[in-house]
Short mmCIF file of C-alpha atoms in Angstrom, two decimals:
data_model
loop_
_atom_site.label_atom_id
_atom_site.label_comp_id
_atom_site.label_asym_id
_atom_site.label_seq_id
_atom_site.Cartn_x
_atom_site.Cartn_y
_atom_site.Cartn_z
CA UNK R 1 15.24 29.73 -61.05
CA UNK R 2 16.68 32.54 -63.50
CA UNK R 3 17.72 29.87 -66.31
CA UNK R 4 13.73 28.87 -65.88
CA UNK R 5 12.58 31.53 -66.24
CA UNK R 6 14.48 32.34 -69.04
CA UNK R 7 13.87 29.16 -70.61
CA UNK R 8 9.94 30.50 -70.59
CA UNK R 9 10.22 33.54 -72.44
CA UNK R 10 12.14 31.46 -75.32
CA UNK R 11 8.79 29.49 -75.32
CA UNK R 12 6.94 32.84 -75.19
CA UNK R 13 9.13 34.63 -78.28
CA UNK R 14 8.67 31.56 -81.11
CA UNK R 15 9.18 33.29 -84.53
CA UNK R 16 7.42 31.04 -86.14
CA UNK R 17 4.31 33.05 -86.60
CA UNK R 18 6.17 36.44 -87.15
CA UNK R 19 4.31 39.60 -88.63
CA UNK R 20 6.74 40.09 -90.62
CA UNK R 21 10.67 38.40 -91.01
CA UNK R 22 13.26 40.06 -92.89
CA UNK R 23 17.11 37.65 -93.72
CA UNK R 24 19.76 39.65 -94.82
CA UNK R 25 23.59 38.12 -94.35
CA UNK R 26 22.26 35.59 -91.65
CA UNK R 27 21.07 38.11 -89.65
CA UNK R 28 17.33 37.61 -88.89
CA UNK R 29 14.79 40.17 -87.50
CA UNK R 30 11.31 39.11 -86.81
CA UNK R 31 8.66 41.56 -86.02
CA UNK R 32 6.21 39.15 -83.42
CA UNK R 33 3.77 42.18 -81.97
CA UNK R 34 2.54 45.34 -83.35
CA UNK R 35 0.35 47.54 -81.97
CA UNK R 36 -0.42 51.18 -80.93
CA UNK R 37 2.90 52.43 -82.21
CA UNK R 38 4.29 49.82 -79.87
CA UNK R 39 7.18 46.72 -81.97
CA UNK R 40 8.98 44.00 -80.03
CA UNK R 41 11.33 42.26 -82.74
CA UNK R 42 13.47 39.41 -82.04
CA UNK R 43 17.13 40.16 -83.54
CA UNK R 44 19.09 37.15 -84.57
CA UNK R 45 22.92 38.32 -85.31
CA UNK R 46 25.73 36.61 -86.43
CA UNK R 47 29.19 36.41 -85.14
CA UNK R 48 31.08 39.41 -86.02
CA UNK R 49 28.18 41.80 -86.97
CA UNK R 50 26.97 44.71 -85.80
CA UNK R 51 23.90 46.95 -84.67
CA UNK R 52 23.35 49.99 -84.04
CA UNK R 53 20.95 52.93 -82.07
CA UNK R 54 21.17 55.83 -82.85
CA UNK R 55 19.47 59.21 -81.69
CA UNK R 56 17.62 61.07 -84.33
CA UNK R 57 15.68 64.76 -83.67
CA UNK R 58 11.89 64.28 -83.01
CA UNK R 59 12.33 60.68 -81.60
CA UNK R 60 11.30 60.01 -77.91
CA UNK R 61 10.65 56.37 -78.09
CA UNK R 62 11.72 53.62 -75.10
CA UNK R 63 14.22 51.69 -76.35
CA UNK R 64 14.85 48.14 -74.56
CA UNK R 65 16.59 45.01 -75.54
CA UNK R 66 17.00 42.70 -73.70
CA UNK R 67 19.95 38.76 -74.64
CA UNK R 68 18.49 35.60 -74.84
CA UNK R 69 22.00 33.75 -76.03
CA UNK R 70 25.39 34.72 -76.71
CA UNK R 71 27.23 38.37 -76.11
CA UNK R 72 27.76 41.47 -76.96
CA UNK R 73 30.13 44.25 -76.75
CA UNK R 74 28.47 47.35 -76.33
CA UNK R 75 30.68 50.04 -78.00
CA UNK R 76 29.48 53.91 -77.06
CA UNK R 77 31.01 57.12 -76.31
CA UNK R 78 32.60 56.53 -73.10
CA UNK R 79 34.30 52.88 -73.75
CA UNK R 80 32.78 49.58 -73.82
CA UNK R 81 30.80 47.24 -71.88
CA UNK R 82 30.29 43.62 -72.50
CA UNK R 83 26.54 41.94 -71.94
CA UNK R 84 25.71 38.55 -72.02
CA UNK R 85 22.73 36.43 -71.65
CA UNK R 86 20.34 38.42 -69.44
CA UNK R 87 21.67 41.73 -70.08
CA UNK R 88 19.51 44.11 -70.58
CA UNK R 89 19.74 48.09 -71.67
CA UNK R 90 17.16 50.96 -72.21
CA UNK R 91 16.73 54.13 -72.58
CA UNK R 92 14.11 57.00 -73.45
CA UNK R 93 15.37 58.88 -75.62
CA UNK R 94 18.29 57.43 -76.53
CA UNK R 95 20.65 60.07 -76.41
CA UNK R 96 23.97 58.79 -77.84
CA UNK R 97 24.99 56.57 -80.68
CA UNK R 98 26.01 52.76 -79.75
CA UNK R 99 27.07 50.08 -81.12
CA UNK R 100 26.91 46.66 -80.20
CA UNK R 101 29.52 44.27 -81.74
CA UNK R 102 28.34 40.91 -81.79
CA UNK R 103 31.73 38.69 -80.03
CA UNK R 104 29.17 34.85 -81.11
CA UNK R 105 26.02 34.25 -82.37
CA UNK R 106 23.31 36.32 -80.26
CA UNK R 107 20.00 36.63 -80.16
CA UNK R 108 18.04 39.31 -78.53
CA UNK R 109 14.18 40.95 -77.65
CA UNK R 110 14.57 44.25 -79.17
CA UNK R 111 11.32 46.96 -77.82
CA UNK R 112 10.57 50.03 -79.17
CA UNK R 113 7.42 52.43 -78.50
CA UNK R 114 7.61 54.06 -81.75
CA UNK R 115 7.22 52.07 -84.79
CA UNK R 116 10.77 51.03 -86.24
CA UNK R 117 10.55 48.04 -88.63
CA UNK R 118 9.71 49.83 -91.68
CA UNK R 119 12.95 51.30 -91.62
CA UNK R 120 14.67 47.61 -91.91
CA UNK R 121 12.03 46.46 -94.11
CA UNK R 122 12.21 49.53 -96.39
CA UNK R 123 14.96 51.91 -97.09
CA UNK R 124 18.05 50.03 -95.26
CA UNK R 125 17.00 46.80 -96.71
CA UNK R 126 16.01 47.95 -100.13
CA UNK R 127 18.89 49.89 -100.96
CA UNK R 128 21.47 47.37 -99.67
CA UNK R 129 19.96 44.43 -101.79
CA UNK R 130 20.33 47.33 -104.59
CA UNK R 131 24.27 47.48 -103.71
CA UNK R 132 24.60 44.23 -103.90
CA UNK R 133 22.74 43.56 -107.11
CA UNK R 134 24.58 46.46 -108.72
CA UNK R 135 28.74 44.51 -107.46
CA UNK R 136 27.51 41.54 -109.35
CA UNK R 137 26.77 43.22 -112.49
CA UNK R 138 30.24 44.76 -111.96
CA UNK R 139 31.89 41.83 -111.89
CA UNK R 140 32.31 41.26 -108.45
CA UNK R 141 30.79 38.68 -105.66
CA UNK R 142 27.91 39.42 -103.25
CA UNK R 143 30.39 39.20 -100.63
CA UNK R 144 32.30 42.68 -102.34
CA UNK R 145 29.56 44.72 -100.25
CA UNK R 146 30.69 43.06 -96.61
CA UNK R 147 34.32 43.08 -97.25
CA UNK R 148 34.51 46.87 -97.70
CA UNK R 149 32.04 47.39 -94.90
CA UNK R 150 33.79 44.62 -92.78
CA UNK R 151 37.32 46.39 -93.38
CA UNK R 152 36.56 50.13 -92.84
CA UNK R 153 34.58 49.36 -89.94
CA UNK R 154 37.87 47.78 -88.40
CA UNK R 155 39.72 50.54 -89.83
CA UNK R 156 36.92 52.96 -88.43
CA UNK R 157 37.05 51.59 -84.70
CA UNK R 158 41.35 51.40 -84.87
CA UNK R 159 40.91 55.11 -85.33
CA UNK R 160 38.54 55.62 -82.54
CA UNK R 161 35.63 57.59 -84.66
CA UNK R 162 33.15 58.38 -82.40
CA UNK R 163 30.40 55.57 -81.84
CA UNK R 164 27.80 58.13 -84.57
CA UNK R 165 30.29 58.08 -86.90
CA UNK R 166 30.88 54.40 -87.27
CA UNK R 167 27.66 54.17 -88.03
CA UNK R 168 27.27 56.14 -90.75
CA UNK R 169 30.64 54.35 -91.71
CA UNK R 170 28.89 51.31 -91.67
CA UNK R 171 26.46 52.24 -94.20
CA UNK R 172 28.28 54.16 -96.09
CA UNK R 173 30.70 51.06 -97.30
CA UNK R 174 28.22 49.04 -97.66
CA UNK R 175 26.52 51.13 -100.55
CA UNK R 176 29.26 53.01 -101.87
CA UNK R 177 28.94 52.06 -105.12
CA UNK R 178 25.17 52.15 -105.43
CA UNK R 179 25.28 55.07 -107.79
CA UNK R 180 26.74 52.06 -110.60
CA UNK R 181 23.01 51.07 -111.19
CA UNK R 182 22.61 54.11 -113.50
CA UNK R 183 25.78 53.12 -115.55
CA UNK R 184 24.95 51.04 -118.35
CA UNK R 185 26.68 47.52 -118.09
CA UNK R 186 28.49 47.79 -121.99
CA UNK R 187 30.53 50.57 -119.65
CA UNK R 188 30.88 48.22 -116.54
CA UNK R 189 31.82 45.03 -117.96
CA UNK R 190 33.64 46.20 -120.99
CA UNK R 191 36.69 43.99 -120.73
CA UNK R 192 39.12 46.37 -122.45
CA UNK R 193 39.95 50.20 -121.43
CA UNK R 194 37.14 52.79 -121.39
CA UNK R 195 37.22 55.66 -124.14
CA UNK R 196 37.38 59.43 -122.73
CA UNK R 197 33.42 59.67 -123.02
CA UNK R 198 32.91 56.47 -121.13
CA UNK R 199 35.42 57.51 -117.99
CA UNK R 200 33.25 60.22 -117.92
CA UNK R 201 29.93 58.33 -117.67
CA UNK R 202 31.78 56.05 -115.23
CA UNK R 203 32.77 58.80 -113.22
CA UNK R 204 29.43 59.90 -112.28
CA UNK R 205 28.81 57.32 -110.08
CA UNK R 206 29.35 58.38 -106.63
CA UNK R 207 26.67 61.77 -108.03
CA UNK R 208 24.25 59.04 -108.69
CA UNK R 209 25.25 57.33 -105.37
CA UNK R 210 24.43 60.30 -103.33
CA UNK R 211 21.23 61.22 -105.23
CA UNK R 212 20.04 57.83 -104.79
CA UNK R 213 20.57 57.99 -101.60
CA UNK R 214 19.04 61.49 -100.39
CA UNK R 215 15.99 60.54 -102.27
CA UNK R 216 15.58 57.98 -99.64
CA UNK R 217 14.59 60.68 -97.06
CA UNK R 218 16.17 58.28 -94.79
CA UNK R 219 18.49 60.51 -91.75
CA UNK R 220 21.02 57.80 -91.64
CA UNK R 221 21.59 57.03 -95.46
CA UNK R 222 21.41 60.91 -96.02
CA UNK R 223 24.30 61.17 -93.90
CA UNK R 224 25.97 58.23 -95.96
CA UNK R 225 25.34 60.19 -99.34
CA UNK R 226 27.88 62.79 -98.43
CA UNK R 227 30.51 59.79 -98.06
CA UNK R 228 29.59 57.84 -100.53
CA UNK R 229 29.91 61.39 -103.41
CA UNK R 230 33.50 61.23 -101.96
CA UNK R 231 35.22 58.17 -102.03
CA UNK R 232 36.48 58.33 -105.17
CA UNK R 233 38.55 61.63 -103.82
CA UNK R 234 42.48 61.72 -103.71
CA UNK R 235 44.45 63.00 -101.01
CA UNK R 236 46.39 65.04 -103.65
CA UNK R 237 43.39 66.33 -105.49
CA UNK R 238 42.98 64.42 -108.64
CA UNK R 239 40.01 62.31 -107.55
CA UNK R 240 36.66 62.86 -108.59
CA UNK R 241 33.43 64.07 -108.46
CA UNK R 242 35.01 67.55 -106.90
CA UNK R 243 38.76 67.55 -106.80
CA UNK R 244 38.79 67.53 -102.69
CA UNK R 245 42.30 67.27 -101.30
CA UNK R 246 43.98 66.52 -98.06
CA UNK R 247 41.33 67.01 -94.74
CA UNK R 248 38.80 68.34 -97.57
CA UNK R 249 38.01 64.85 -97.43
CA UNK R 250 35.58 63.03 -95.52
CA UNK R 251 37.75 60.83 -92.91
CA UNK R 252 35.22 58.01 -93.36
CA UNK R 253 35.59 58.17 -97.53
CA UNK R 254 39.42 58.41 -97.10
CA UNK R 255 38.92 55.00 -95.23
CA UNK R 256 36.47 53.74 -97.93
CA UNK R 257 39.21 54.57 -101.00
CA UNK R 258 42.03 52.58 -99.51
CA UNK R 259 39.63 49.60 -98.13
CA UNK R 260 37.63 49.42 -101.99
CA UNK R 261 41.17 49.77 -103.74
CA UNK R 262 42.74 46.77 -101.47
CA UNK R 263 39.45 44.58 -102.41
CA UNK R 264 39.89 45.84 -106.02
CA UNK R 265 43.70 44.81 -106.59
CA UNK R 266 42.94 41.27 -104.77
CA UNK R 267 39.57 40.76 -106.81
CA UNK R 268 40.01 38.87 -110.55
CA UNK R 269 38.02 41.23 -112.96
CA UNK R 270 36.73 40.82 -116.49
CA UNK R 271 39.93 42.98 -117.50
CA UNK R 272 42.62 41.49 -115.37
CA UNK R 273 43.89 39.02 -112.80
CA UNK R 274 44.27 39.93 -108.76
CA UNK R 275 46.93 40.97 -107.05
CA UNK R 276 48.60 39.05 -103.80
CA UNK R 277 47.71 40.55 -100.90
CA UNK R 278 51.54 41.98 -100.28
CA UNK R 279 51.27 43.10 -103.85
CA UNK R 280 48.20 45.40 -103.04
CA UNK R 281 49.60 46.62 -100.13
CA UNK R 282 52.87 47.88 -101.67
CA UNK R 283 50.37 49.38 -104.50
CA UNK R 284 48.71 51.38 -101.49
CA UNK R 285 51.87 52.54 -99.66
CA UNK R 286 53.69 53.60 -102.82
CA UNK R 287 50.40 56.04 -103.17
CA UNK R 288 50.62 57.30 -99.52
CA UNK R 289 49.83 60.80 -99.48
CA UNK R 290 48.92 61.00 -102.75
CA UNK R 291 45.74 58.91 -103.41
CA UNK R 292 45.31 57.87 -100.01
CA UNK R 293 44.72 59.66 -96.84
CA UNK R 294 48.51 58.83 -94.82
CA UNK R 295 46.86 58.23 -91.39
CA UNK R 296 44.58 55.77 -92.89
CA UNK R 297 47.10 54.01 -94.86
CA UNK R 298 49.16 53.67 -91.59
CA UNK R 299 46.26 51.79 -89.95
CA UNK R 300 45.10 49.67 -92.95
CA UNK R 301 48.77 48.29 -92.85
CA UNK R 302 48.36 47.89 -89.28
CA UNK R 303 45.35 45.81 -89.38
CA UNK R 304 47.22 43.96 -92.20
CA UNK R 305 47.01 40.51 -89.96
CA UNK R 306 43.26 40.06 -90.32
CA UNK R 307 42.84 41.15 -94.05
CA UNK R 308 41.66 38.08 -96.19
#
């Protein structure tokens, strides 16, 4: 009786007449009804990704969702919980960050009573496809973006950052390089070494990042911006923008520096080959405590088994 009527609402939930569908990575939202304030948007999510809610000040909106197929781990401030098909979880307000790790392909209803889709359609969306359009013009694949995000978010969740946190994380890989679309591409693919004045252009990017970023007006990528100004920081305070040292630095950004620099060293560019990966990680623990952040070294290198 349950799998029938289960069975019916997938009849009831066709996308095939959306509102609206954004594709992004696989993952595939589908806003299917809209009205007085009121969004019910079908969430398709691949193996291995993530999604988040989050509380934000001023919002008071029931939150439901509610698994057609597959599973997910629910990670929030108290542990985890898995749900499977039929789960179901809601809340009004939601008042602490979660994430839900997806463990196979899932698909889900998600309901909200206050309109929600513009932020995936909008700001999220449009400043990701940004990132990603500003790697390749670096020299690097479409997949740079989801590595770094992939591998902090691993490194993120070994260190137990609280369930917030990892979200921001999650962004905040994802676009730290964004500020490179105001650097001109003679400085980004120049093949040989940059002169003094074009270091100094080329430095600028994680400004431009988090101005980019805070002009979004966006809560969640405002909170990004002030890791994304600092992940080109060094534990021993030679990094840049501001010469931050030691706990100075963002936890999250000290996670982002070692992740980007691994991807870096094992990524051909215009101006030299890769490294193996045993090469890079030598490169990273010969700069323990001095670029990198020693606790997050320790943890990379402990995750070392599912690095690419």
């Amino acid at each position: 009786m349950q799998q029938d009527i289960l069975n019916t609402f997938r009849v009831s939930i066709s996308t095939e007449n959306a509102i609206e569908k954004i594709t992004y990575k696989n993952t595939v939202l589908s806003l299917l009804a809209s009205g007085d304030g009121t969004e019910v948007i079908h969430h398709k999510l691949p193996a291995g990704h993530r999604w988040a809610l989050n509380p934000e000040d001023g919002w008071n909106a029931l939150e439901f969702f509610y698994i057609l197929s597959g599973s997910l781990i629910w990670k929030h401030e108290d542990g985890e919980r898995k749900l499977v098909t039929g789960s179901s979880v809601s809340a009004q307000p939601v008042k602490e960050p979660a994430i839900f790790f997806a463990e196979e392909d899932t698909e889900f209803i998600y309901v909200s009573s206050q309109p929600v889709f513009h932020y995936y359609s909008k700001a999220v969306r449009d400043t990701m496809e940004l990132a990603v359009s500003v790697e390749k013009k670096d020299g690097y694949t479409s997949d740079h973006c989801q590595r770094i995000m992939k591998f902090s978010m691993l490194v993120g969740e070994k260190l137990n950052l609280p369930s917030h946190e990892l979200v921001v994380l999650n962004l905040a890989a994802f676009l730290h390089d964004v500020g490179k679309v105001n650097i001109s591409d003679s400085i980004l693919r120049k093949p040989s070494k940059l002169t003094d004045e074009e270091w100094l252009e080329m430095k600028k990017h994680p400004l431009y990042g988090y101005d980019l970023l805070m002009e979004t007006k966006f809560p969640l990528l405002e909170e990004a911006a002030k890791i994304v100004v600092q992940h080109h920081e060094r534990y021993d305070g030679k990094g840049y923008p501001y010469g931050l040292d030691g706990e100075k630095i963002h936890l999250a950004a000290a996670i982002i520096s070692v992740v980007d620099s691994y991807d870096a060293m094992t990524t051909d560019r215009v101006y030299r080959k890769r490294l193996s990966k045993e090469e890079a990680l030598q490169e990273i623990v010969a700069n323990k405590g001095k670029m990198y952040h020693p606790i997050v070294v320790d943890t990379f290198l402990s995750l070392s088994d599912k690095l690419n």
